[in-house]
PDB file of C-alpha atoms and ligand atoms in Angstrom:
ATOM      1  CA  MET A   1      10.974  14.229  -8.724  1.00 95.00           C
ATOM      2  CA  ARG A   2       8.378  12.339  -6.701  1.00 98.00           C
ATOM      3  CA  ILE A   3       5.996  10.198  -8.770  1.00 98.00           C
ATOM      4  CA  ALA A   4       2.643   8.801  -7.648  1.00 98.00           C
ATOM      5  CA  ILE A   5       1.180   6.104  -9.882  1.00 98.00           C
ATOM      6  CA  THR A   6      -2.580   5.800  -9.498  1.00 98.00           C
ATOM      7  CA  ARG A   7      -5.416   4.266 -11.492  1.00 98.00           C
ATOM      8  CA  ALA A   8      -8.972   5.410 -11.975  1.00 97.00           C
ATOM      9  CA  VAL A   9     -11.667   3.531 -10.050  1.00 98.00           C
ATOM     10  CA  SER A  10     -12.998   0.600 -12.061  1.00 98.00           C
ATOM     11  CA  PRO A  11     -16.718   0.648 -12.893  1.00 98.00           C
ATOM     12  CA  SER A  12     -16.765  -2.969 -11.667  1.00 98.00           C
ATOM     13  CA  ILE A  13     -15.430  -2.116  -8.179  1.00 98.00           C
ATOM     14  CA  ALA A  14     -18.638  -3.505  -6.636  1.00 97.00           C
ATOM     15  CA  ASP A  15     -17.290  -6.978  -7.575  1.00 98.00           C
ATOM     16  CA  CYS A  16     -14.063  -6.451  -5.634  1.00 98.00           C
ATOM     17  CA  GLU A  17     -12.408  -9.068  -3.455  1.00 98.00           C
ATOM     18  CA  LEU A  18     -13.538  -8.949   0.186  1.00 98.00           C
ATOM     19  CA  THR A  19     -11.872 -10.907   2.980  1.00 97.00           C
ATOM     20  CA  HIS A  20     -12.789  -9.322   6.320  1.00 96.00           C
ATOM     21  CA  LEU A  21     -15.693  -7.073   5.271  1.00 96.00           C
ATOM     22  CA  GLU A  22     -19.314  -7.724   4.410  1.00 97.00           C
ATOM     23  CA  ARG A  23     -20.251  -6.491   0.945  1.00 98.00           C
ATOM     24  CA  SER A  24     -22.072  -3.170   0.998  1.00 97.00           C
ATOM     25  CA  PRO A  25     -23.143  -0.944  -1.898  1.00 97.00           C
ATOM     26  CA  ILE A  26     -20.423   1.302  -3.301  1.00 98.00           C
ATOM     27  CA  ASP A  27     -21.452   4.607  -4.854  1.00 98.00           C
ATOM     28  CA  LEU A  28     -19.203   4.784  -7.910  1.00 98.00           C
ATOM     29  CA  ASP A  29     -19.509   8.555  -8.298  1.00 98.00           C
ATOM     30  CA  VAL A  30     -18.554   9.138  -4.663  1.00 98.00           C
ATOM     31  CA  ALA A  31     -15.677   6.675  -4.932  1.00 98.00           C
ATOM     32  CA  ARG A  32     -14.402   8.468  -8.046  1.00 98.00           C
ATOM     33  CA  ALA A  33     -14.722  11.882  -6.418  1.00 98.00           C
ATOM     34  CA  GLN A  34     -12.853  10.726  -3.298  1.00 98.00           C
ATOM     35  CA  HIS A  35     -10.165   9.151  -5.450  1.00 98.00           C
ATOM     36  CA  ALA A  36      -9.761  12.353  -7.478  1.00 98.00           C
ATOM     37  CA  ALA A  37      -9.471  14.353  -4.239  1.00 98.00           C
ATOM     38  CA  TYR A  38      -6.798  11.916  -3.016  1.00 98.00           C
ATOM     39  CA  GLU A  39      -4.847  12.441  -6.251  1.00 98.00           C
ATOM     40  CA  ALA A  40      -5.211  16.208  -5.854  1.00 98.00           C
ATOM     41  CA  VAL A  41      -3.730  16.041  -2.347  1.00 98.00           C
ATOM     42  CA  LEU A  42      -0.769  14.046  -3.670  1.00 98.00           C
ATOM     43  CA  ALA A  43      -0.265  16.631  -6.429  1.00 98.00           C
ATOM     44  CA  ASP A  44      -0.498  19.497  -3.906  1.00 98.00           C
ATOM     45  CA  LEU A  45       2.234  17.800  -1.895  1.00 98.00           C
ATOM     46  CA  GLY A  46       4.516  17.790  -4.930  1.00 97.00           C
ATOM     47  CA  CYS A  47       3.884  14.393  -6.522  1.00 98.00           C
ATOM     48  CA  ARG A  48       3.667  14.050 -10.265  1.00 98.00           C
ATOM     49  CA  VAL A  49       0.525  11.926 -10.491  1.00 98.00           C
ATOM     50  CA  GLU A  50       0.619   9.365 -13.323  1.00 98.00           C
ATOM     51  CA  ARG A  51      -2.921   8.047 -13.596  1.00 98.00           C
ATOM     52  CA  LEU A  52      -3.183   4.750 -15.472  1.00 98.00           C
ATOM     53  CA  GLN A  53      -6.026   3.798 -17.803  1.00 96.00           C
ATOM     54  CA  VAL A  54      -9.143   2.524 -16.124  1.00 98.00           C
ATOM     55  CA  GLU A  55      -9.500  -1.285 -16.168  1.00 98.00           C
ATOM     56  CA  PRO A  56     -13.252  -1.965 -16.508  1.00 98.00           C
ATOM     57  CA  ASP A  57     -12.879  -5.726 -16.018  1.00 98.00           C
ATOM     58  CA  LEU A  58     -10.525  -5.615 -13.028  1.00 98.00           C
ATOM     59  CA  PRO A  59     -12.610  -4.616  -9.980  1.00 98.00           C
ATOM     60  CA  ASP A  60      -9.714  -4.029  -7.554  1.00 98.00           C
ATOM     61  CA  SER A  61      -7.413  -2.282 -10.002  1.00 98.00           C
ATOM     62  CA  VAL A  62      -7.611   1.113  -8.254  1.00 98.00           C
ATOM     63  CA  PHE A  63      -5.479  -0.486  -5.521  1.00 98.00           C
ATOM     64  CA  VAL A  64      -2.223  -0.209  -7.465  1.00 98.00           C
ATOM     65  CA  GLU A  65      -0.018  -0.631  -4.411  1.00 98.00           C
ATOM     66  CA  ASP A  66      -0.597  -4.377  -4.326  1.00 98.00           C
ATOM     67  CA  ILE A  67       0.999  -4.953  -7.712  1.00 98.00           C
ATOM     68  CA  ALA A  68       4.511  -3.679  -7.082  1.00 98.00           C
ATOM     69  CA  VAL A  69       7.105  -2.953  -4.437  1.00 98.00           C
ATOM     70  CA  VAL A  70       9.213  -0.001  -5.513  1.00 98.00           C
ATOM     71  CA  LEU A  71      12.614   0.352  -3.864  1.00 98.00           C
ATOM     72  CA  ASP A  72      15.221   2.953  -4.796  1.00 97.00           C
ATOM     73  CA  GLU A  73      17.210   0.362  -6.730  1.00 97.00           C
ATOM     74  CA  VAL A  74      14.600  -1.985  -8.212  1.00 98.00           C
ATOM     75  CA  ALA A  75      10.853  -2.497  -8.566  1.00 98.00           C
ATOM     76  CA  ILE A  76       9.407  -5.911  -7.847  1.00 98.00           C
ATOM     77  CA  ILE A  77       6.236  -6.864  -9.704  1.00 99.00           C
ATOM     78  CA  THR A  78       4.220  -8.995  -7.315  1.00 99.00           C
ATOM     79  CA  ARG A  79       2.163 -12.114  -7.875  1.00 98.00           C
ATOM     80  CA  PRO A  80      -1.055 -11.092  -6.103  1.00 98.00           C
ATOM     81  CA  GLY A  81      -2.585 -13.574  -3.727  1.00 98.00           C
ATOM     82  CA  ALA A  82      -6.015 -13.154  -5.296  1.00 98.00           C
ATOM     83  CA  GLU A  83      -6.065 -14.693  -8.769  1.00 98.00           C
ATOM     84  CA  SER A  84      -8.620 -12.095  -9.895  1.00 98.00           C
ATOM     85  CA  ARG A  85      -5.934  -9.427  -9.479  1.00 98.00           C
ATOM     86  CA  ARG A  86      -3.137 -10.921 -11.569  1.00 98.00           C
ATOM     87  CA  GLY A  87      -4.344  -9.184 -14.747  1.00 98.00           C
ATOM     88  CA  GLU A  88      -3.442  -5.864 -13.136  1.00 98.00           C
ATOM     89  CA  ARG A  89       0.268  -6.530 -13.545  1.00 98.00           C
ATOM     90  CA  SER A  90       0.965  -5.768 -17.232  1.00 98.00           C
ATOM     91  CA  SER A  91      -0.021  -2.097 -17.072  1.00 98.00           C
ATOM     92  CA  ILE A  92       1.846  -1.534 -13.790  1.00 98.00           C
ATOM     93  CA  GLN A  93       4.900  -3.153 -15.305  1.00 98.00           C
ATOM     94  CA  ARG A  94       4.722  -0.786 -18.300  1.00 98.00           C
ATOM     95  CA  ALA A  95       4.333   2.198 -15.977  1.00 98.00           C
ATOM     96  CA  LEU A  96       7.376   1.278 -13.899  1.00 98.00           C
ATOM     97  CA  GLU A  97       9.705   0.232 -16.737  1.00 97.00           C
ATOM     98  CA  PRO A  98      10.919   3.794 -17.435  1.00 96.00           C
ATOM     99  CA  HIS A  99      11.820   4.295 -13.775  1.00 97.00           C
ATOM    100  CA  ARG A 100      13.311   1.089 -12.401  1.00 97.00           C
ATOM    101  CA  ARG A 101      14.957  -2.206 -13.206  1.00 97.00           C
ATOM    102  CA  LEU A 102      12.201  -4.789 -12.787  1.00 98.00           C
ATOM    103  CA  GLU A 103      12.139  -8.116 -10.964  1.00 98.00           C
ATOM    104  CA  HIS A 104       9.204 -10.478 -10.465  1.00 98.00           C
ATOM    105  CA  ILE A 105       7.724 -12.704  -7.795  1.00 98.00           C
ATOM    106  CA  ARG A 106       7.154 -16.043  -9.524  1.00 98.00           C
ATOM    107  CA  ALA A 107       4.764 -18.942  -8.922  1.00 98.00           C
ATOM    108  CA  PRO A 108       4.199 -20.534  -6.506  1.00 98.00           C
ATOM    109  CA  GLY A 109       4.987 -17.439  -4.420  1.00 98.00           C
ATOM    110  CA  ILE A 110       2.216 -14.958  -3.681  1.00 98.00           C
ATOM    111  CA  LEU A 111       2.730 -11.368  -2.607  1.00 98.00           C
ATOM    112  CA  ASP A 112       0.523  -8.271  -2.336  1.00 98.00           C
ATOM    113  CA  GLY A 113       2.286  -4.926  -2.059  1.00 98.00           C
ATOM    114  CA  GLY A 114      -0.066  -4.089   0.806  1.00 98.00           C
ATOM    115  CA  ASP A 115       1.824  -6.692   2.807  1.00 98.00           C
ATOM    116  CA  VAL A 116       5.194  -5.020   2.298  1.00 98.00           C
ATOM    117  CA  LEU A 117       6.346  -2.270   4.651  1.00 98.00           C
ATOM    118  CA  VAL A 118       9.703  -0.712   3.866  1.00 98.00           C
ATOM    119  CA  VAL A 119      11.304   1.325   6.663  1.00 97.00           C
ATOM    120  CA  GLN A 120      14.716   2.494   5.514  1.00 95.00           C
ATOM    121  CA  LYS A 121      16.619  -0.781   4.955  1.00 96.00           C
ATOM    122  CA  ASP A 122      14.114  -2.999   6.803  1.00 97.00           C
ATOM    123  CA  ILE A 123      11.526  -4.783   4.659  1.00 98.00           C
ATOM    124  CA  TYR A 124       8.689  -6.401   6.602  1.00 98.00           C
ATOM    125  CA  VAL A 125       6.361  -8.804   4.781  1.00 98.00           C
ATOM    126  CA  GLY A 126       2.978  -9.694   6.233  1.00 98.00           C
ATOM    127  CA  LEU A 127       2.300 -13.423   6.181  1.00 98.00           C
ATOM    128  CA  SER A 128      -1.372 -13.211   5.310  1.00 97.00           C
ATOM    129  CA  THR A 129      -3.919 -14.839   3.017  1.00 97.00           C
ATOM    130  CA  ARG A 130      -2.236 -12.839   0.205  1.00 98.00           C
ATOM    131  CA  SER A 131       1.483 -13.260   0.839  1.00 98.00           C
ATOM    132  CA  ASP A 132       3.582 -16.244   1.830  1.00 98.00           C
ATOM    133  CA  ASP A 133       6.978 -17.529   2.902  1.00 98.00           C
ATOM    134  CA  GLU A 134       7.907 -18.443  -0.670  1.00 98.00           C
ATOM    135  CA  ALA A 135       7.538 -14.775  -1.676  1.00 98.00           C
ATOM    136  CA  VAL A 136       9.693 -13.782   1.308  1.00 98.00           C
ATOM    137  CA  ARG A 137      12.342 -16.243   0.100  1.00 98.00           C
ATOM    138  CA  GLN A 138      12.261 -14.787  -3.435  1.00 98.00           C
ATOM    139  CA  LEU A 139      12.308 -11.208  -2.151  1.00 98.00           C
ATOM    140  CA  LYS A 140      15.403 -11.964  -0.074  1.00 98.00           C
ATOM    141  CA  LEU A 141      17.188 -13.208  -3.202  1.00 98.00           C
ATOM    142  CA  ILE A 142      16.132 -10.150  -5.223  1.00 98.00           C
ATOM    143  CA  VAL A 143      17.486  -7.665  -2.653  1.00 98.00           C
ATOM    144  CA  ALA A 144      20.403  -9.802  -1.451  1.00 94.00           C
ATOM    145  CA  ASP A 145      23.063  -7.386  -2.668  1.00 96.00           C
ATOM    146  CA  LEU A 146      21.213  -4.181  -1.810  1.00 98.00           C
ATOM    147  CA  GLY A 147      21.664  -4.074   1.962  1.00 97.00           C
ATOM    148  CA  TYR A 148      18.061  -4.771   2.981  1.00 98.00           C
ATOM    149  CA  THR A 149      16.860  -7.199   5.593  1.00 97.00           C
ATOM    150  CA  VAL A 150      13.600  -9.006   4.781  1.00 98.00           C
ATOM    151  CA  THR A 151      11.472 -10.352   7.629  1.00 98.00           C
ATOM    152  CA  GLY A 152       8.172 -12.241   7.481  1.00 98.00           C
ATOM    153  CA  VAL A 153       5.679 -11.001  10.084  1.00 98.00           C
ATOM    154  CA  GLU A 154       2.479 -12.724  11.211  1.00 97.00           C
ATOM    155  CA  VAL A 155      -0.682 -10.615  10.886  1.00 97.00           C
ATOM    156  CA  ARG A 156      -4.118 -11.528  12.208  1.00 96.00           C
ATOM    157  CA  GLY A 157      -7.619 -10.176  11.760  1.00 96.00           C
ATOM    158  CA  CYS A 158      -6.891  -7.883   8.830  1.00 97.00           C
ATOM    159  CA  LEU A 159      -6.179  -8.126   5.118  1.00 97.00           C
ATOM    160  CA  HIS A 160      -2.625  -6.843   4.853  1.00 98.00           C
ATOM    161  CA  LEU A 161       0.377  -5.932   6.995  1.00 98.00           C
ATOM    162  CA  LYS A 162      -0.225  -2.288   6.140  1.00 98.00           C
ATOM    163  CA  SER A 163      -3.763  -2.561   7.521  1.00 98.00           C
ATOM    164  CA  ALA A 164      -1.998  -3.085  10.860  1.00 98.00           C
ATOM    165  CA  VAL A 165       1.088  -0.885  10.638  1.00 98.00           C
ATOM    166  CA  THR A 166       2.540   1.898   8.499  1.00 98.00           C
ATOM    167  CA  ALA A 167       5.331   4.433   8.944  1.00 98.00           C
ATOM    168  CA  VAL A 168       4.731   8.054   9.903  1.00 98.00           C
ATOM    169  CA  SER A 169       8.466   8.795   9.712  1.00 97.00           C
ATOM    170  CA  GLU A 170      11.772   6.991   9.224  1.00 94.00           C
ATOM    171  CA  ASP A 171      11.681   5.708  12.801  1.00 93.00           C
ATOM    172  CA  THR A 172       8.082   5.911  14.033  1.00 98.00           C
ATOM    173  CA  LEU A 173       5.358   3.417  13.157  1.00 98.00           C
ATOM    174  CA  LEU A 174       1.583   3.713  13.583  1.00 98.00           C
ATOM    175  CA  ILE A 175       0.250   0.375  14.780  1.00 98.00           C
ATOM    176  CA  ASN A 176      -2.887  -1.530  15.723  1.00 98.00           C
ATOM    177  CA  PRO A 177      -1.477  -3.922  18.360  1.00 97.00           C
ATOM    178  CA  ASP A 178      -4.493  -6.246  18.008  1.00 98.00           C
ATOM    179  CA  TRP A 179      -3.433  -7.177  14.483  1.00 98.00           C
ATOM    180  CA  ILE A 180       0.346  -7.408  14.810  1.00 97.00           C
ATOM    181  CA  ASP A 181       2.951  -7.791  17.545  1.00 97.00           C
ATOM    182  CA  ALA A 182       5.122  -4.697  17.945  1.00 96.00           C
ATOM    183  CA  THR A 183       7.958  -6.977  19.068  1.00 96.00           C
ATOM    184  CA  ASP A 184       8.124  -8.261  15.470  1.00 96.00           C
ATOM    185  CA  LEU A 185       9.246  -4.770  14.408  1.00 96.00           C
ATOM    186  CA  PRO A 186      12.141  -4.039  16.780  1.00 95.00           C
ATOM    187  CA  GLY A 187      14.063  -0.786  16.889  1.00 94.00           C
ATOM    188  CA  HIS A 188      11.140   1.538  16.101  1.00 96.00           C
ATOM    189  CA  ALA A 189       9.034   3.975  18.102  1.00 97.00           C
ATOM    190  CA  PHE A 190       5.283   3.370  18.019  1.00 98.00           C
ATOM    191  CA  ILE A 191       2.069   5.345  18.046  1.00 98.00           C
ATOM    192  CA  GLN A 192      -1.002   3.198  18.682  1.00 98.00           C
ATOM    193  CA  VAL A 193      -4.277   3.799  16.845  1.00 98.00           C
ATOM    194  CA  ASP A 194      -7.189   4.933  18.977  1.00 98.00           C
ATOM    195  CA  PRO A 195      -8.848   1.728  20.273  1.00 97.00           C
ATOM    196  CA  ALA A 196     -12.186   2.799  18.741  1.00 98.00           C
ATOM    197  CA  GLU A 197     -10.553   3.118  15.282  1.00 98.00           C
ATOM    198  CA  ARG A 198      -9.340  -0.374  14.413  1.00 97.00           C
ATOM    199  CA  SER A 199      -8.553   0.340  10.756  1.00 98.00           C
ATOM    200  CA  ALA A 200      -6.714   3.608  11.346  1.00 98.00           C
ATOM    201  CA  ALA A 201      -3.132   2.335  11.103  1.00 98.00           C
ATOM    202  CA  ASN A 202      -2.925   2.847   7.349  1.00 98.00           C
ATOM    203  CA  VAL A 203      -1.449   6.267   6.587  1.00 98.00           C
ATOM    204  CA  VAL A 204       0.487   7.652   3.634  1.00 98.00           C
ATOM    205  CA  ARG A 205       3.633   9.641   4.248  1.00 98.00           C
ATOM    206  CA  VAL A 206       4.469  12.219   1.575  1.00 98.00           C
ATOM    207  CA  GLY A 207       7.559  14.149   2.589  1.00 95.00           C
ATOM    208  CA  ASP A 208       6.833  15.414   6.094  1.00 95.00           C
ATOM    209  CA  THR A 209       3.043  15.166   5.776  1.00 98.00           C
ATOM    210  CA  VAL A 210       1.055  12.205   7.051  1.00 98.00           C
ATOM    211  CA  LEU A 211      -2.240  11.598   5.247  1.00 98.00           C
ATOM    212  CA  PHE A 212      -4.752   9.782   7.439  1.00 98.00           C
ATOM    213  CA  ALA A 213      -8.283   8.580   6.702  1.00 98.00           C
ATOM    214  CA  ALA A 214     -10.800  11.219   7.733  1.00 98.00           C
ATOM    215  CA  ALA A 215     -12.926   8.460   9.279  1.00 98.00           C
ATOM    216  CA  PHE A 216     -10.325   8.173  12.061  1.00 98.00           C
ATOM    217  CA  PRO A 217     -10.001  11.648  13.630  1.00 98.00           C
ATOM    218  CA  ARG A 218      -8.892  10.417  17.055  1.00 98.00           C
ATOM    219  CA  THR A 219      -5.926   8.630  15.546  1.00 98.00           C
ATOM    220  CA  GLY A 220      -5.205  11.727  13.463  1.00 98.00           C
ATOM    221  CA  GLU A 221      -5.045  13.684  16.712  1.00 98.00           C
ATOM    222  CA  ARG A 222      -2.645  11.141  18.196  1.00 98.00           C
ATOM    223  CA  ILE A 223      -0.299  11.476  15.210  1.00 98.00           C
ATOM    224  CA  SER A 224      -0.505  15.264  15.398  1.00 98.00           C
ATOM    225  CA  ALA A 225       0.122  15.237  19.147  1.00 98.00           C
ATOM    226  CA  ALA A 226       3.295  13.244  18.490  1.00 98.00           C
ATOM    227  CA  GLY A 227       4.573  16.173  16.439  1.00 98.00           C
ATOM    228  CA  PHE A 228       3.758  15.209  12.862  1.00 98.00           C
ATOM    229  CA  ASP A 229       1.995  17.281  10.203  1.00 98.00           C
ATOM    230  CA  VAL A 230      -1.270  15.571   9.351  1.00 98.00           C
ATOM    231  CA  GLN A 231      -3.888  15.939   6.650  1.00 98.00           C
ATOM    232  CA  PRO A 232      -7.218  14.052   6.554  1.00 98.00           C
ATOM    233  CA  VAL A 233      -8.357  12.393   3.329  1.00 98.00           C
ATOM    234  CA  ASP A 234     -11.858  11.002   2.918  1.00 98.00           C
ATOM    235  CA  ALA A 235     -11.679   7.531   1.389  1.00 97.00           C
ATOM    236  CA  SER A 236     -14.762   6.044   3.024  1.00 97.00           C
ATOM    237  CA  GLU A 237     -16.278   4.714  -0.210  1.00 97.00           C
ATOM    238  CA  LEU A 238     -13.051   2.980  -1.240  1.00 97.00           C
ATOM    239  CA  ALA A 239     -12.820   1.509   2.264  1.00 98.00           C
ATOM    240  CA  LYS A 240     -15.986  -0.480   1.470  1.00 98.00           C
ATOM    241  CA  ALA A 241     -13.853  -2.295  -1.121  1.00 98.00           C
ATOM    242  CA  GLU A 242     -11.357  -3.158   1.651  1.00 98.00           C
ATOM    243  CA  GLY A 243      -8.829  -0.684   0.358  1.00 97.00           C
ATOM    244  CA  ALA A 244      -7.023   1.900   2.443  1.00 98.00           C
ATOM    245  CA  LEU A 245      -5.022   5.022   1.697  1.00 98.00           C
ATOM    246  CA  THR A 246      -1.703   3.397   0.828  1.00 98.00           C
ATOM    247  CA  CYS A 247      -3.455   0.973  -1.538  1.00 98.00           C
ATOM    248  CA  CYS A 248      -4.340   3.739  -3.986  1.00 98.00           C
ATOM    249  CA  SER A 249      -0.847   4.807  -5.032  1.00 98.00           C
ATOM    250  CA  LEU A 250       2.718   3.766  -5.685  1.00 98.00           C
ATOM    251  CA  ILE A 251       4.879   6.687  -4.571  1.00 98.00           C
ATOM    252  CA  PHE A 252       8.601   6.820  -5.309  1.00 98.00           C
ATOM    253  CA  GLU A 253      11.420   9.145  -6.278  1.00 97.00           C
ATOM    254  CA  ALA A 254      12.757   9.210  -9.820  1.00 93.00           C
ATOM    255  CA  PRO A 255      15.162  11.429 -11.756  1.00 84.00           C
ATOM    256  CA  ASP A 256      13.413  14.292 -13.541  1.00 80.00           C
ATOM    257  CA  ARG A 257      13.759  13.500 -17.236  1.00 68.00           C
ATOM    258  CA  ASN A 258      12.071  16.696 -18.485  1.00 59.00           C
TER     259      ASN A 258
HETATM  260  N1  LIG B 301     -10.523  -5.460  -2.268  1.00 54.99           N
HETATM  261  C1  LIG B 301      -9.135  -5.346  -2.093  1.00 54.99           C
HETATM  262  C2  LIG B 301      -8.509  -6.682  -2.152  1.00 54.99           C
HETATM  263  O1  LIG B 301      -9.080  -7.607  -1.599  1.00 54.99           O
HETATM  264  O2  LIG B 301      -7.488  -6.881  -2.743  1.00 54.99           O
END
């Protein structure tokens, strides 16, 4: 069974953290409708969507990805780089407890899940304003016996590693080379985003389908031309809160207990 943990858009999303974007008005109804459509696409693709309770006082809480890193063997509850986001952890922890053994990133380490890209047994961690070397050190200890390699990667000009690079398959990465050096991710094939679509590198892979942001059609065409099944998802209102497609879910496999 494939599970997708999501959370309803907070009514306080207008007070979200912003790092590289100017604040602009967010239409809450549109954001909620886009988020519901995103969940519907995940369900259509076979995910069991587990939507968590809305968190009215946690503006960024729709972006559940930042709060955990879910591997096959263990889930790591992060210590988000933005203090305003640390209250998001307790509900994510409760949601993951039935599915995984839990570990935690501890102070003084900081880690956002958006900075963690897992490609088979390679774990890349963006060294950003939200994630640091101390978290990389702790992550290495947590997965030491599980066969993963953990590598810190410099990112520039964007919020998270996964703003700059995500996986479209087990061996092919979609990348914005302005924000990360491809040489830091050796052994993979690359598709570059269209140069006019800087923020297009964030896609969600569900089975063999690659969900891309509808705002970036040229990059969608590039992914399609490389032989992948693509599906556009409109998340333009959530993008104003500096969140991308991967940010809105935690997707993982779990035994079917029903
Ligand atoms: N607004 C998303 C974040 O900064 O975490």
